[in-house]
Structure formats: C-alpha cells, structure tokens
Amino acid sequence: MIIKEIPLPGVDVSTPQGLINVAAMTVGTTVLGPGKRSVLWVQGCPFHCAGCIAPDWIPFRPANAVNPVEAAGYLLSDPEVTGITLSGGEPMMQALPLARLLEAAQRIRPVNVVVYTGFRYEDLHKHPPVVGVHRLLEMVDVLIDGPFIQKLNDNKGVRGSSNQRILRLTNKLDGFDFEDQPRSIELRVQNGQILIIGVPDNHLLQTLDQIVDRK
Ligand code: SF4
C-alpha cells in the first residue's frame, strides 16, 4: 500500500514489452512472509476489490518499467534476503516478465517465493489471463489466492481476508504460519513515497485513511 505518491523526476513511465510495470520494490522486510525477504508490487489490477489496501496500484497505467533481470539483482542485493514476495496490483497480469525475474533470482541464489493474486488457483490453470501464468506458477512456493473481501477481514495472518487461501505449492515453507499469526507492518520512506509494507489490521487502516484524508 502507498499512502502518498510524489512523482519522481526522470522516471521512465513507459513499459516496453518484456519489462515489468512496477509500482514499488523494497529490500529486506520481515512482514510479508517468512524470514528476511524482498517485495515487488506491480502496477495494475483488474479486480477493484472494495476496501483494497493499495488503491493507487489498481489502475493499469505506466509506472516504472523495470528489466526483470535487473529487478532480480536489486531484490537480492542484500545477502541476508532468502525470499521474494510478489504482490500488487495483480502479479498474474504480468506473469511472463515476473517468471523471468524469478528465474533470474534463482540463478543468483536459491530463494523461496510467495505470490499474492486476486485470481483463484483453479481459474489460473484453466483460463490463464495472459501468457506466462503456468511458467510463473511453477516458480511459486506459496500462493495466496482470491480477491480481498472486506467483511471477511478477520485481522489475522499474512492475508487480507479469510476467503483467501494459503496454497502451499511446494513444501518449502511448511513451517510458517501464514493463516493465524498476528499482523505487523513496516513503514518505509523511499523514492519520495511512504510505503506501508505488510497487511495492516482494520484499526490501523482506518487511522491511516484518516491521516491521508487530512492531508
Ligand atoms: S486483488 Fe488485491 S490489489 Fe487487486 S483490487 Fe483486490 S485487494 Fe486490491
């Protein structure tokens, strides 16, 4: 989620084919999956869930065009990072360049991968929305699937609402409690943006909304 966006001078807002349309990236957080990890949020999502915590990242508009191999190098620039989380926005709408990112990352060193999607896993398999979805799914250890449903937000776990499933596509992260652990967030200021990293609970969301409204 981003609560304030300041246009960055000199940023290329075009997204040529093969590049990722990135909303934001951050290195070395501990709130969106196990261990120390890096996160990439994509720009653009087809779902428009009511109460989405990242409304700035729903429009399909050019944000930051990033080469997948360079993104992998950036995300793993901290040697202590052991995992990558992809979120958004909707990662599956940029499946092919994100699969290339993860393939490049695994060539740097083995990492675990968590991906959030508003699609259901079965639908992705049967009716992939874009080219590259199967290739991306092959790289994922845990898929958190389904749209955010505000009334099912139970303030628990590393997911927005209880309808979202934690699908363990490999056994790599079997020991980690995605469903019930207490929520926590990190605030970071980077590139002129205030980033909220993690899944905020309801009370915090309301407080943040009030701060943004006052601004
Ligand atoms: S799927 Fe996620 S990013 Fe997309 S609108 Fe829903 S909550 Fe927001």
XYZ file of N, CA, C and O and ligand atoms in Angstrom:
868
model
N 0.852 -1.189 0.000
C 0.000 0.000 0.000
C 0.882 1.230 0.000
O 1.907 1.272 0.645
N 0.436 2.254 -0.710
C 1.161 3.511 -0.718
C 0.189 4.580 -0.244
O -0.972 4.592 -0.632
N 0.600 5.444 0.674
C -0.365 6.439 1.126
C -0.060 7.813 0.553
O -0.865 8.699 0.632
N 1.084 8.023 -0.001
C 1.331 9.300 -0.644
C 2.303 9.057 -1.770
O 3.328 8.404 -1.586
N 2.000 9.569 -2.926
C 2.885 9.358 -4.066
C 3.338 10.704 -4.603
O 2.527 11.571 -4.869
N 4.628 10.848 -4.703
C 5.182 12.077 -5.246
C 5.851 11.708 -6.563
O 6.698 10.813 -6.597
N 5.457 12.334 -7.697
C 6.052 11.962 -8.973
C 7.576 12.074 -8.917
O 8.125 13.020 -8.370
N 8.243 11.086 -9.461
C 9.696 11.086 -9.441
C 10.226 11.682 -10.738
O 9.890 11.212 -11.812
N 11.038 12.687 -10.656
C 11.586 13.258 -11.878
C 12.477 12.247 -12.580
O 13.223 11.502 -11.947
N 12.352 12.182 -13.880
C 13.270 11.346 -14.648
C 12.898 9.884 -14.708
O 13.610 9.078 -15.293
N 11.773 9.474 -14.088
C 11.397 8.063 -14.145
C 10.737 7.758 -15.479
O 9.883 8.499 -15.948
N 11.163 6.676 -16.099
C 10.581 6.263 -17.376
C 9.228 5.610 -17.108
O 9.149 4.566 -16.465
N 8.150 6.222 -17.551
C 6.829 5.674 -17.248
C 6.318 4.759 -18.368
O 5.223 4.228 -18.294
N 7.084 4.549 -19.399
C 6.667 3.611 -20.443
C 6.963 2.192 -19.979
O 7.795 1.973 -19.110
N 6.255 1.213 -20.528
C 6.523 -0.181 -20.170
C 6.702 -0.994 -21.436
O 5.787 -1.687 -21.871
N 7.856 -0.912 -22.056
C 8.085 -1.697 -23.270
C 7.913 -3.185 -22.999
O 8.051 -3.644 -21.861
N 7.626 -3.921 -24.054
C 7.381 -5.351 -23.910
C 8.563 -6.041 -23.210
O 9.715 -5.753 -23.475
N 8.232 -6.951 -22.310
C 9.284 -7.703 -21.625
C 9.699 -7.086 -20.309
O 10.381 -7.733 -19.523
N 9.327 -5.832 -20.072
C 9.676 -5.204 -18.802
C 8.499 -5.319 -17.835
O 7.365 -5.554 -18.236
N 8.798 -5.160 -16.555
C 7.750 -5.228 -15.533
C 7.277 -3.809 -15.237
O 8.090 -2.898 -15.085
N 5.974 -3.641 -15.171
C 5.409 -2.350 -14.768
C 5.309 -2.354 -13.243
O 4.370 -2.906 -12.669
N 6.304 -1.761 -12.613
C 6.476 -1.888 -11.164
C 5.882 -0.680 -10.448
O 6.180 0.468 -10.789
N 5.080 -0.965 -9.429
C 4.581 0.110 -8.567
C 5.630 0.473 -7.524
O 5.891 1.649 -7.263
N 6.238 -0.548 -6.913
C 7.261 -0.298 -5.889
C 8.043 -1.582 -5.642
O 7.559 -2.692 -5.927
N 9.245 -1.420 -5.135
C 10.057 -2.564 -4.692
C 10.699 -2.182 -3.364
O 10.981 -1.007 -3.128
N 10.939 -3.170 -2.542
C 11.684 -2.916 -1.318
C 12.505 -4.152 -0.964
O 12.125 -5.271 -1.299
N 13.608 -3.920 -0.302
C 14.559 -4.997 0.002
C 14.630 -5.210 1.508
O 14.759 -4.249 2.270
N 14.514 -6.473 1.929
C 14.841 -6.821 3.307
C 13.794 -6.501 4.340
O 14.094 -5.913 5.375
N 12.536 -6.909 4.098
C 11.491 -6.738 5.106
C 11.198 -8.088 5.775
O 11.595 -9.146 5.273
N 10.478 -8.051 6.899
C 10.169 -9.305 7.602
C 8.657 -9.484 7.794
O 8.246 -10.346 8.565
N 7.840 -8.684 7.104
C 6.407 -8.716 7.419
C 5.530 -9.337 6.330
O 4.317 -9.433 6.518
N 6.079 -9.751 5.224
C 5.228 -10.315 4.161
C 5.681 -11.720 3.786
O 5.839 -12.030 2.604
N 5.840 -12.545 4.802
C 6.287 -13.911 4.564
C 7.446 -14.233 5.476
O 7.894 -13.386 6.259
N 7.935 -15.473 5.419
C 8.966 -15.919 6.349
C 10.344 -15.317 6.074
O 10.709 -15.072 4.931
N 11.076 -15.106 7.156
C 12.462 -14.670 7.044
C 12.591 -13.256 6.510
O 11.636 -12.490 6.425
N 13.815 -12.928 6.147
C 14.072 -11.618 5.550
C 13.843 -11.744 4.059
O 14.396 -12.648 3.416
N 13.011 -10.882 3.494
C 12.656 -11.044 2.094
C 12.507 -9.691 1.406
O 12.435 -8.652 2.057
N 12.443 -9.737 0.103
C 12.222 -8.532 -0.689
C 10.866 -8.642 -1.375
O 10.385 -9.735 -1.642
N 10.295 -7.476 -1.651
C 8.933 -7.435 -2.179
C 8.891 -6.577 -3.438
O 9.511 -5.508 -3.496
N 8.167 -7.071 -4.427
C 7.887 -6.278 -5.629
C 6.367 -6.198 -5.777
O 5.685 -7.223 -5.773
N 5.861 -4.967 -5.897
C 4.432 -4.737 -6.147
C 4.282 -4.259 -7.590
O 4.972 -3.315 -8.007
N 3.393 -4.884 -8.321
C 3.180 -4.459 -9.704
C 2.079 -3.414 -9.764
O 1.239 -3.309 -8.856
N 2.086 -2.674 -10.858
C 1.029 -1.685 -11.108
C -0.046 -2.316 -11.980
O 0.258 -2.916 -13.010
N -1.303 -2.170 -11.571
C -2.426 -2.621 -12.391
C -3.085 -3.867 -11.851
O -2.426 -4.873 -11.584
N -4.410 -3.789 -11.650
C -5.165 -4.938 -11.148
C -6.583 -4.881 -11.710
O -7.209 -3.818 -11.695
N -7.116 -6.015 -12.187
C -8.453 -5.990 -12.779
C -9.584 -6.147 -11.753
O -10.754 -6.120 -12.138
N -9.272 -6.295 -10.457
C -10.316 -6.741 -9.528
C -11.111 -5.630 -8.840
O -12.280 -5.798 -8.552
N -10.486 -4.533 -8.514
C -11.208 -3.420 -7.864
C -11.965 -3.874 -6.615
O -13.148 -3.565 -6.429
N -11.316 -4.620 -5.751
C -11.967 -5.063 -4.510
C -12.309 -3.847 -3.649
O -11.463 -2.961 -3.462
N -13.524 -3.836 -3.091
C -13.875 -2.774 -2.148
C -12.954 -2.866 -0.938
O -12.713 -3.949 -0.416
N -12.399 -1.721 -0.523
C -11.515 -1.703 0.635
C -10.096 -2.139 0.345
O -9.316 -2.357 1.282
N -9.745 -2.251 -0.921
C -8.365 -2.619 -1.300
C -7.372 -1.725 -0.572
O -7.552 -0.505 -0.516
N -6.318 -2.332 -0.014
C -5.364 -1.502 0.736
C -4.356 -0.821 -0.186
O -3.531 -0.044 0.275
N -4.423 -1.103 -1.479
C -3.469 -0.477 -2.407
C -4.202 0.135 -3.607
O -3.899 -0.194 -4.746
N -5.145 1.048 -3.359
C -5.946 1.568 -4.479
C -5.124 2.310 -5.521
O -5.503 2.349 -6.690
N -4.002 2.888 -5.112
C -3.159 3.604 -6.085
C -2.580 2.672 -7.137
O -2.142 3.124 -8.194
N -2.556 1.400 -6.813
C -1.906 0.451 -7.709
C -2.914 -0.361 -8.518
O -2.543 -1.310 -9.210
N -4.191 0.004 -8.461
C -5.195 -0.678 -9.279
C -5.168 -0.225 -10.747
O -5.226 -1.066 -11.646
N -5.073 1.066 -11.049
C -5.143 1.473 -12.465
C -4.030 0.846 -13.310
O -2.876 0.768 -12.875
N -4.428 0.438 -14.523
C -3.415 -0.049 -15.459
C -2.822 1.175 -16.156
O -3.305 1.613 -17.191
N -1.822 1.743 -15.520
C -1.135 2.898 -16.107
C 0.367 2.653 -16.011
O 0.815 1.897 -15.138
N 1.130 3.264 -16.884
C 2.579 3.073 -16.778
C 3.088 3.631 -15.454
O 2.733 4.737 -15.075
N 3.900 2.853 -14.775
C 4.519 3.315 -13.520
C 6.034 3.339 -13.732
O 6.550 4.271 -14.325
N 6.717 2.278 -13.313
C 8.162 2.201 -13.511
C 8.477 0.946 -14.318
O 8.221 -0.173 -13.848
N 9.026 1.116 -15.501
C 9.362 -0.030 -16.349
C 10.714 -0.583 -15.927
O 11.723 0.128 -15.962
N 10.737 -1.840 -15.498
C 11.957 -2.414 -14.918
C 12.291 -3.719 -15.616
O 11.424 -4.588 -15.815
N 13.541 -3.861 -15.978
C 14.032 -5.104 -16.581
C 13.985 -6.228 -15.535
O 14.469 -6.048 -14.407
N 13.441 -7.405 -15.879
C 13.303 -8.475 -14.883
C 14.630 -8.928 -14.274
O 14.707 -9.204 -13.071
N 15.668 -9.002 -15.084
C 16.967 -9.464 -14.567
C 17.538 -8.422 -13.596
O 18.069 -8.765 -12.530
N 17.397 -7.148 -13.955
C 17.889 -6.100 -13.051
C 17.074 -6.072 -11.762
O 17.615 -5.852 -10.677
N 15.764 -6.315 -11.885
C 14.924 -6.352 -10.676
C 15.374 -7.480 -9.749
O 15.451 -7.305 -8.529
N 15.695 -8.645 -10.330
C 16.159 -9.776 -9.510
C 17.433 -9.400 -8.759
O 17.571 -9.678 -7.555
N 18.357 -8.763 -9.446
C 19.609 -8.348 -8.802
C 19.361 -7.360 -7.679
O 19.965 -7.455 -6.601
N 18.434 -6.441 -7.908
C 18.116 -5.452 -6.872
C 17.470 -6.131 -5.659
O 17.863 -5.891 -4.514
N 16.503 -6.997 -5.904
C 15.779 -7.630 -4.793
C 16.699 -8.497 -3.935
O 16.474 -8.659 -2.738
N 17.729 -9.052 -4.553
C 18.655 -9.910 -3.800
C 19.958 -9.188 -3.471
O 20.964 -9.831 -3.154
N 19.936 -7.862 -3.532
C 21.163 -7.107 -3.258
C 21.582 -7.211 -1.794
O 22.740 -6.989 -1.458
N 20.661 -7.525 -0.921
C 21.002 -7.790 0.480
C 21.254 -9.292 0.605
O 20.345 -10.106 0.376
N 22.478 -9.693 0.976
C 22.800 -11.128 1.009
C 21.998 -11.920 2.038
O 21.963 -13.151 1.986
N 21.364 -11.213 2.987
C 20.565 -11.921 4.006
C 19.150 -12.239 3.533
O 18.398 -12.938 4.212
N 18.757 -11.708 2.385
C 17.404 -11.966 1.879
C 17.316 -13.403 1.373
O 18.134 -13.849 0.569
N 16.296 -14.112 1.881
C 16.135 -15.524 1.494
C 14.835 -15.781 0.732
O 14.549 -16.923 0.361
N 14.031 -14.732 0.525
C 12.769 -14.949 -0.169
C 12.300 -13.712 -0.900
O 12.728 -12.587 -0.613
N 11.415 -13.940 -1.869
C 10.817 -12.847 -2.641
C 9.298 -12.974 -2.546
O 8.753 -14.082 -2.674
N 8.639 -11.845 -2.321
C 7.178 -11.793 -2.356
C 6.751 -10.895 -3.517
O 7.289 -9.803 -3.688
N 5.796 -11.397 -4.309
C 5.224 -10.594 -5.399
C 3.795 -10.255 -5.031
O 3.009 -11.131 -4.656
N 3.451 -8.977 -5.154
C 2.110 -8.543 -4.801
C 1.739 -7.383 -5.711
O 2.336 -7.171 -6.749
N 0.708 -6.646 -5.331
C 0.340 -5.552 -6.239
C -0.761 -4.691 -5.670
O -0.886 -4.571 -4.451
N -1.588 -4.329 -6.761
C -1.658 -4.765 -8.146
C -1.857 -6.288 -8.285
O -2.015 -6.989 -7.318
N -1.882 -6.732 -9.516
C -2.110 -8.157 -9.775
C -0.915 -8.761 -10.506
O -0.744 -8.559 -11.715
N -0.103 -9.526 -9.785
C 1.094 -10.112 -10.412
C 0.782 -10.986 -11.627
O 1.571 -11.006 -12.587
N -0.346 -11.710 -11.598
C -0.594 -12.645 -12.702
C -0.792 -11.938 -14.035
O -0.620 -12.543 -15.091
N -1.153 -10.654 -14.000
C -1.323 -9.918 -15.253
C 0.027 -9.578 -15.896
O 0.072 -9.104 -17.028
N 1.108 -9.830 -15.159
C 2.451 -9.608 -15.717
C 3.276 -10.885 -15.539
O 4.446 -10.852 -15.155
N 2.621 -12.006 -15.805
C 3.205 -13.302 -15.438
C 4.548 -13.569 -16.121
O 5.490 -14.050 -15.475
N 4.640 -13.266 -17.391
C 5.857 -13.662 -18.107
C 7.099 -12.916 -17.612
O 8.099 -13.562 -17.261
N 7.079 -11.572 -17.556
C 8.288 -10.920 -17.038
C 8.559 -11.261 -15.571
O 9.716 -11.323 -15.150
N 7.516 -11.537 -14.786
C 7.760 -11.915 -13.390
C 8.363 -13.312 -13.298
O 9.208 -13.579 -12.436
N 7.942 -14.221 -14.193
C 8.580 -15.539 -14.220
C 10.061 -15.387 -14.566
O 10.929 -16.042 -13.968
N 10.359 -14.501 -15.506
C 11.769 -14.273 -15.865
C 12.541 -13.693 -14.685
O 13.694 -14.041 -14.452
N 11.904 -12.812 -13.928
C 12.557 -12.265 -12.729
C 12.917 -13.390 -11.757
O 14.041 -13.474 -11.256
N 11.937 -14.266 -11.490
C 12.186 -15.340 -10.511
C 13.230 -16.319 -11.021
O 14.053 -16.826 -10.246
N 13.214 -16.597 -12.303
C 14.239 -17.485 -12.875
C 15.628 -16.865 -12.712
O 16.591 -17.548 -12.352
N 15.707 -15.554 -12.936
C 16.995 -14.862 -12.763
C 17.418 -14.871 -11.298
O 18.592 -15.065 -10.976
N 16.451 -14.695 -10.404
C 16.764 -14.696 -8.971
C 17.318 -16.054 -8.545
O 18.305 -16.132 -7.810
N 16.683 -17.126 -9.021
C 17.146 -18.468 -8.620
C 18.545 -18.758 -9.152
O 19.254 -19.598 -8.600
N 18.921 -18.076 -10.231
C 20.296 -18.247 -10.738
C 21.295 -17.527 -9.835
O 22.462 -17.898 -9.773
N 20.843 -16.480 -9.137
C 21.738 -15.761 -8.210
C 21.944 -16.610 -6.953
O 23.059 -16.877 -6.532
N 20.849 -17.049 -6.344
C 20.905 -17.996 -5.212
C 19.495 -18.512 -4.962
O 18.511 -17.846 -5.327
N 19.364 -19.683 -4.333
C 18.021 -20.226 -4.105
C 17.224 -19.332 -3.158
O 17.734 -18.916 -2.117
N 15.995 -19.028 -3.544
C 15.107 -18.225 -2.694
C 13.730 -18.874 -2.686
O 13.364 -19.605 -3.614
N 12.965 -18.625 -1.619
C 11.567 -19.064 -1.621
C 10.690 -17.935 -2.160
O 11.088 -16.763 -2.140
N 9.512 -18.308 -2.648
C 8.678 -17.336 -3.372
C 7.234 -17.388 -2.861
O 6.614 -18.457 -2.833
N 6.723 -16.226 -2.479
C 5.320 -16.068 -2.082
C 4.674 -15.093 -3.064
O 5.253 -14.041 -3.365
N 3.493 -15.463 -3.577
C 2.799 -14.586 -4.526
C 1.352 -14.394 -4.077
O 0.659 -15.358 -3.738
N 0.915 -13.149 -4.082
C -0.491 -12.806 -3.838
C -1.192 -12.633 -5.183
O -0.655 -12.004 -6.093
N -2.401 -13.176 -5.292
C -3.192 -12.971 -6.509
C -4.673 -12.878 -6.160
O -5.143 -13.555 -5.235
N -5.396 -12.069 -6.917
C -6.850 -11.999 -6.749
C -7.566 -13.121 -7.500
O -8.759 -13.355 -7.305
N -6.859 -13.818 -8.399
C -7.438 -14.952 -9.122
C -7.491 -16.176 -8.211
O -6.717 -16.299 -7.269
N -8.381 -17.102 -8.528
C -8.362 -18.418 -7.888
C -7.397 -19.311 -8.658
O -7.324 -19.241 -9.895
N -6.703 -20.134 -7.909
C -5.677 -21.003 -8.493
C -6.239 -21.850 -9.641
O -5.637 -21.935 -10.715
N -7.415 -22.433 -9.433
C -8.003 -23.300 -10.455
C -8.281 -22.517 -11.740
O -8.085 -23.020 -12.852
N -8.748 -21.274 -11.571
C -9.039 -20.443 -12.746
C -7.756 -20.087 -13.493
O -7.744 -20.021 -14.725
N -6.711 -19.840 -12.732
C -5.434 -19.530 -13.387
C -4.984 -20.696 -14.255
O -4.443 -20.505 -15.348
N -5.193 -21.892 -13.745
C -4.777 -23.070 -14.511
C -5.630 -23.275 -15.752
O -5.123 -23.500 -16.842
N -6.946 -23.154 -15.556
C -7.861 -23.457 -16.676
C -7.939 -22.316 -17.680
O -8.026 -22.540 -18.892
N -7.948 -21.083 -17.172
C -8.141 -19.926 -18.056
C -7.097 -18.857 -17.734
O -7.434 -17.794 -17.185
N -5.828 -19.119 -18.016
C -4.802 -18.110 -17.688
C -5.105 -16.795 -18.412
O -5.370 -16.797 -19.613
N -5.084 -15.677 -17.680
C -5.465 -14.392 -18.291
C -4.441 -13.858 -19.278
O -4.791 -13.079 -20.163
N -3.194 -14.249 -19.121
C -2.144 -13.784 -20.040
C -1.150 -14.929 -20.248
O -1.150 -15.927 -19.504
N -0.284 -14.749 -21.223
C 0.780 -15.729 -21.464
C 1.739 -15.733 -20.272
O 2.039 -14.677 -19.713
N 2.200 -16.916 -19.885
C 3.244 -16.995 -18.862
C 2.750 -17.370 -17.483
O 3.555 -17.544 -16.564
N 1.432 -17.513 -17.307
C 0.905 -17.800 -15.968
C 1.410 -19.158 -15.455
O 1.854 -19.281 -14.307
N 1.370 -20.189 -16.299
C 1.837 -21.507 -15.843
C 3.325 -21.461 -15.505
O 3.774 -22.063 -14.526
N 4.066 -20.725 -16.315
C 5.508 -20.616 -16.056
C 5.764 -19.919 -14.720
O 6.666 -20.303 -13.969
N 4.963 -18.898 -14.409
C 5.117 -18.215 -13.121
C 4.702 -19.136 -11.971
O 5.403 -19.237 -10.958
N 3.579 -19.835 -12.135
C 3.110 -20.714 -11.054
C 4.144 -21.786 -10.712
O 4.263 -22.195 -9.558
N 4.890 -22.223 -11.705
C 5.918 -23.236 -11.447
C 7.015 -22.739 -10.519
O 7.733 -23.526 -9.909
N 7.138 -21.408 -10.408
C 8.208 -20.836 -9.586
C 7.749 -20.505 -8.165
O 8.518 -20.022 -7.359
N 6.462 -20.747 -7.873
C 5.862 -20.242 -6.626
C 5.845 -21.354 -5.558
O 5.441 -22.477 -5.832
N 6.238 -21.005 -4.341
C 6.138 -21.945 -3.228
C 4.813 -21.799 -2.491
O 4.198 -22.795 -2.131
N 4.402 -20.572 -2.242
C 3.102 -20.343 -1.590
C 2.326 -19.300 -2.391
O 2.833 -18.206 -2.657
N 1.112 -19.674 -2.782
C 0.223 -18.760 -3.496
C -0.917 -18.377 -2.552
O -1.600 -19.253 -2.010
N -1.101 -17.082 -2.329
C -2.224 -16.599 -1.520
C -3.246 -16.087 -2.522
O -3.026 -15.070 -3.181
N -4.356 -16.819 -2.671
C -5.240 -16.557 -3.816
C -6.611 -16.026 -3.408
O -7.032 -16.137 -2.254
N -7.288 -15.448 -4.376
C -8.654 -14.956 -4.173
C -8.691 -13.464 -3.906
O -7.730 -12.882 -3.408
N -9.831 -12.841 -4.225
C -9.949 -11.396 -4.015
C -10.075 -11.052 -2.544
O -10.411 -11.891 -1.717
N -9.816 -9.794 -2.227
C -9.997 -9.298 -0.857
C -11.483 -9.004 -0.631
O -12.120 -8.302 -1.411
N -12.031 -9.585 0.443
C -13.438 -9.332 0.788
C -13.470 -8.698 2.172
O -13.151 -9.340 3.183
N -13.839 -7.418 2.175
C -13.702 -6.600 3.383
C -14.372 -7.224 4.606
O -13.809 -7.252 5.694
N -15.597 -7.747 4.423
C -16.332 -8.256 5.599
C -15.709 -9.550 6.130
O -16.050 -9.998 7.224
N -14.818 -10.150 5.365
C -14.137 -11.367 5.830
C -12.719 -11.078 6.340
O -11.919 -11.982 6.527
N -12.439 -9.806 6.546
C -11.131 -9.443 7.106
C -11.152 -9.734 8.601
O -11.789 -9.025 9.374
N -10.483 -10.794 9.014
C -10.515 -11.225 10.414
C -9.296 -10.743 11.203
O -9.061 -11.212 12.315
N -8.547 -9.823 10.615
C -7.374 -9.254 11.302
C -6.341 -10.305 11.684
O -5.604 -10.130 12.656
N -6.309 -11.382 10.955
C -5.348 -12.441 11.292
C -4.524 -12.813 10.061
O -5.050 -12.862 8.937
N -3.275 -13.108 10.319
C -2.455 -13.723 9.286
C -1.949 -12.764 8.220
O -2.277 -11.588 8.180
N -1.134 -13.349 7.349
C -0.491 -12.576 6.282
C -1.358 -12.650 5.026
O -0.918 -13.084 3.962
N -2.614 -12.319 5.194
C -3.557 -12.281 4.073
C -4.646 -11.285 4.449
O -4.855 -10.998 5.616
N -5.348 -10.764 3.422
C -6.280 -9.682 3.691
C -7.598 -10.128 4.279
O -8.184 -9.458 5.122
N -8.107 -11.298 3.833
C -9.417 -11.763 4.309
C -9.422 -13.290 4.328
O -8.642 -13.942 3.622
N -10.339 -13.838 5.147
C -10.263 -15.274 5.433
C -10.651 -16.154 4.238
O -10.406 -17.358 4.251
N -11.278 -15.575 3.205
C -11.569 -16.368 1.991
C -10.316 -16.672 1.198
O -10.284 -17.590 0.372
N -9.270 -15.890 1.406
C -8.039 -16.088 0.635
C -7.325 -17.337 1.148
O -7.098 -17.486 2.347
N -6.984 -18.211 0.238
C -6.376 -19.486 0.625
C -4.855 -19.379 0.618
O -4.278 -18.676 -0.210
N -4.250 -20.114 1.547
C -2.793 -20.231 1.556
C -2.484 -21.555 0.862
O -2.644 -22.629 1.457
N -2.080 -21.496 -0.373
C -1.845 -22.722 -1.143
C -0.355 -23.007 -1.184
O 0.425 -22.257 -1.794
N 0.008 -24.088 -0.537
C 1.416 -24.459 -0.484
C 1.711 -25.338 -1.694
O 1.403 -26.527 -1.703
N 2.277 -24.729 -2.724
C 2.529 -25.446 -3.982
C 3.795 -26.288 -3.896
O 3.993 -27.183 -4.721
N 4.664 -25.984 -2.924
C 5.790 -26.853 -2.585
C 5.786 -26.971 -1.057
O 5.003 -26.295 -0.387
N 6.679 -27.785 -0.526
C 6.737 -27.904 0.942
C 7.822 -27.024 1.558
O 8.124 -27.134 2.732
N 8.365 -26.097 0.772
C 9.497 -25.295 1.239
C 9.178 -24.448 2.470
O 10.028 -24.227 3.310
N 7.952 -23.964 2.576
C 7.606 -23.038 3.665
C 6.588 -23.653 4.615
O 5.797 -22.949 5.239
N 6.631 -24.967 4.744
C 5.626 -25.671 5.543
C 5.581 -25.239 7.008
O 4.543 -25.294 7.639
N 6.701 -24.821 7.560
C 6.717 -24.471 8.981
C 6.175 -23.082 9.282
O 6.036 -22.710 10.451
N 5.858 -22.300 8.295
C 5.479 -20.898 8.542
C 3.969 -20.740 8.615
O 3.236 -21.242 7.756
N 3.506 -20.028 9.647
C 2.069 -19.828 9.860
C 1.598 -18.577 9.107
O 1.753 -17.460 9.570
N 1.035 -18.764 7.933
C 0.503 -17.644 7.160
C -0.909 -17.256 7.629
O -1.336 -16.141 7.444
N -1.636 -18.226 8.195
C -3.060 -18.036 8.445
C -3.375 -17.241 9.709
O -4.281 -16.400 9.698
N -2.674 -17.523 10.798
C -3.140 -17.035 12.099
C -2.170 -16.132 12.840
O -2.487 -15.642 13.922
N -1.001 -15.904 12.325
C -0.049 -15.109 13.097
C -0.540 -13.662 13.222
O -1.270 -13.161 12.359
N -0.161 -12.983 14.321
C -0.551 -11.579 14.467
C 0.030 -10.747 13.326
O 1.126 -11.014 12.852
N -0.740 -9.751 12.906
C -0.275 -8.910 11.802
C 0.729 -7.870 12.286
O 0.641 -7.377 13.404
N 1.639 -7.527 11.420
C 2.537 -6.417 11.712
C 2.873 -5.726 10.396
O 2.743 -6.330 9.325
N 3.245 -4.484 10.491
C 3.595 -3.739 9.272
C 4.910 -3.002 9.479
O 5.372 -2.834 10.607
N 5.488 -2.579 8.393
C 6.639 -1.684 8.426
C 6.296 -0.451 7.601
O 5.645 -0.568 6.551
N 6.734 0.693 8.057
C 6.612 1.928 7.266
C 7.993 2.288 6.763
O 8.961 2.297 7.529
N 8.089 2.574 5.477
C 9.371 2.988 4.921
C 9.176 4.211 4.042
O 8.177 4.299 3.316
N 10.102 5.095 4.082
C 10.106 6.226 3.151
C 11.199 5.941 2.134
O 12.356 5.762 2.497
N 10.806 5.842 0.883
C 11.803 5.591 -0.155
C 11.332 6.194 -1.476
O 10.156 6.142 -1.801
N 12.233 6.762 -2.205
C 11.938 7.366 -3.510
C 10.750 8.319 -3.452
O 9.904 8.326 -4.333
N 10.652 9.094 -2.405
C 9.575 10.063 -2.308
C 8.225 9.454 -1.984
O 7.207 10.123 -2.112
N 8.195 8.192 -1.587
C 6.933 7.540 -1.259
C 6.983 7.024 0.169
O 8.043 6.648 0.665
N 5.812 7.031 0.814
C 5.704 6.350 2.099
C 5.073 4.998 1.817
O 3.942 4.911 1.348
N 5.806 3.954 2.074
C 5.324 2.605 1.808
C 4.846 1.968 3.093
O 5.540 2.024 4.111
N 3.660 1.354 3.033
C 3.232 0.507 4.138
C 3.451 -0.917 3.672
O 2.836 -1.364 2.703
N 4.314 -1.629 4.363
C 4.635 -2.995 3.971
C 3.957 -3.937 4.962
O 4.065 -3.742 6.171
N 3.264 -4.940 4.458
C 2.571 -5.876 5.327
C 1.068 -5.739 5.166
O 0.584 -4.992 4.316
N 0.349 -6.492 5.954
C -1.117 -6.453 5.905
C -1.594 -5.756 7.170
O -1.534 -6.319 8.263
N -2.048 -4.496 7.054
C -2.468 -3.773 8.257
C -3.791 -4.297 8.807
O -4.621 -4.784 8.032
N -3.982 -4.201 10.131
C -5.285 -4.604 10.659
C -6.287 -3.467 10.454
O -5.922 -2.355 10.060
N -7.556 -3.755 10.702
C -8.632 -2.807 10.417
C -8.435 -1.467 11.104
O -8.622 -0.411 10.511
N -8.075 -1.533 12.402
C -7.942 -0.304 13.172
C -6.862 0.585 12.572
O -7.059 1.792 12.373
N -5.744 -0.013 12.232
C -4.640 0.757 11.660
C -5.035 1.336 10.307
O -4.732 2.488 9.989
N -5.758 0.553 9.521
C -6.193 1.040 8.205
C -7.053 2.288 8.341
O -6.884 3.264 7.608
N -7.989 2.239 9.300
C -8.864 3.400 9.491
C -8.045 4.618 9.903
O -8.261 5.730 9.414
N -7.067 4.403 10.793
C -6.224 5.515 11.230
C -5.453 6.094 10.050
O -5.375 7.314 9.874
N -4.906 5.218 9.232
C -4.140 5.695 8.079
C -5.035 6.449 7.102
O -4.650 7.474 6.546
N -6.257 5.928 6.895
C -7.190 6.620 6.000
C -7.477 8.032 6.504
O -7.541 8.982 5.734
N -7.635 8.151 7.830
C -7.902 9.481 8.383
C -6.717 10.407 8.176
O -6.877 11.578 7.828
N -5.514 9.884 8.328
C -4.320 10.715 8.107
C -4.268 11.187 6.669
O -4.042 12.352 6.370
N -4.528 10.242 5.727
C -4.485 10.597 4.305
C -5.566 11.619 3.994
O -5.333 12.608 3.277
N -6.788 11.417 4.553
C -7.875 12.362 4.310
C -7.501 13.755 4.778
O -7.770 14.756 4.116
N -6.856 13.809 5.965
C -6.464 15.121 6.497
C -5.454 15.800 5.583
O -5.472 16.999 5.387
N -4.548 14.995 4.995
C -3.543 15.559 4.077
C -4.243 16.138 2.868
O -3.744 17.035 2.208
S -6.835 -8.127 -5.902
Fe -5.574 -7.078 -4.370
S -4.656 -5.307 -5.436
Fe -6.367 -6.049 -6.692
S -8.114 -4.755 -6.053
Fe -8.182 -6.673 -4.852
S -7.076 -6.185 -2.954
Fe -6.548 -4.595 -4.454
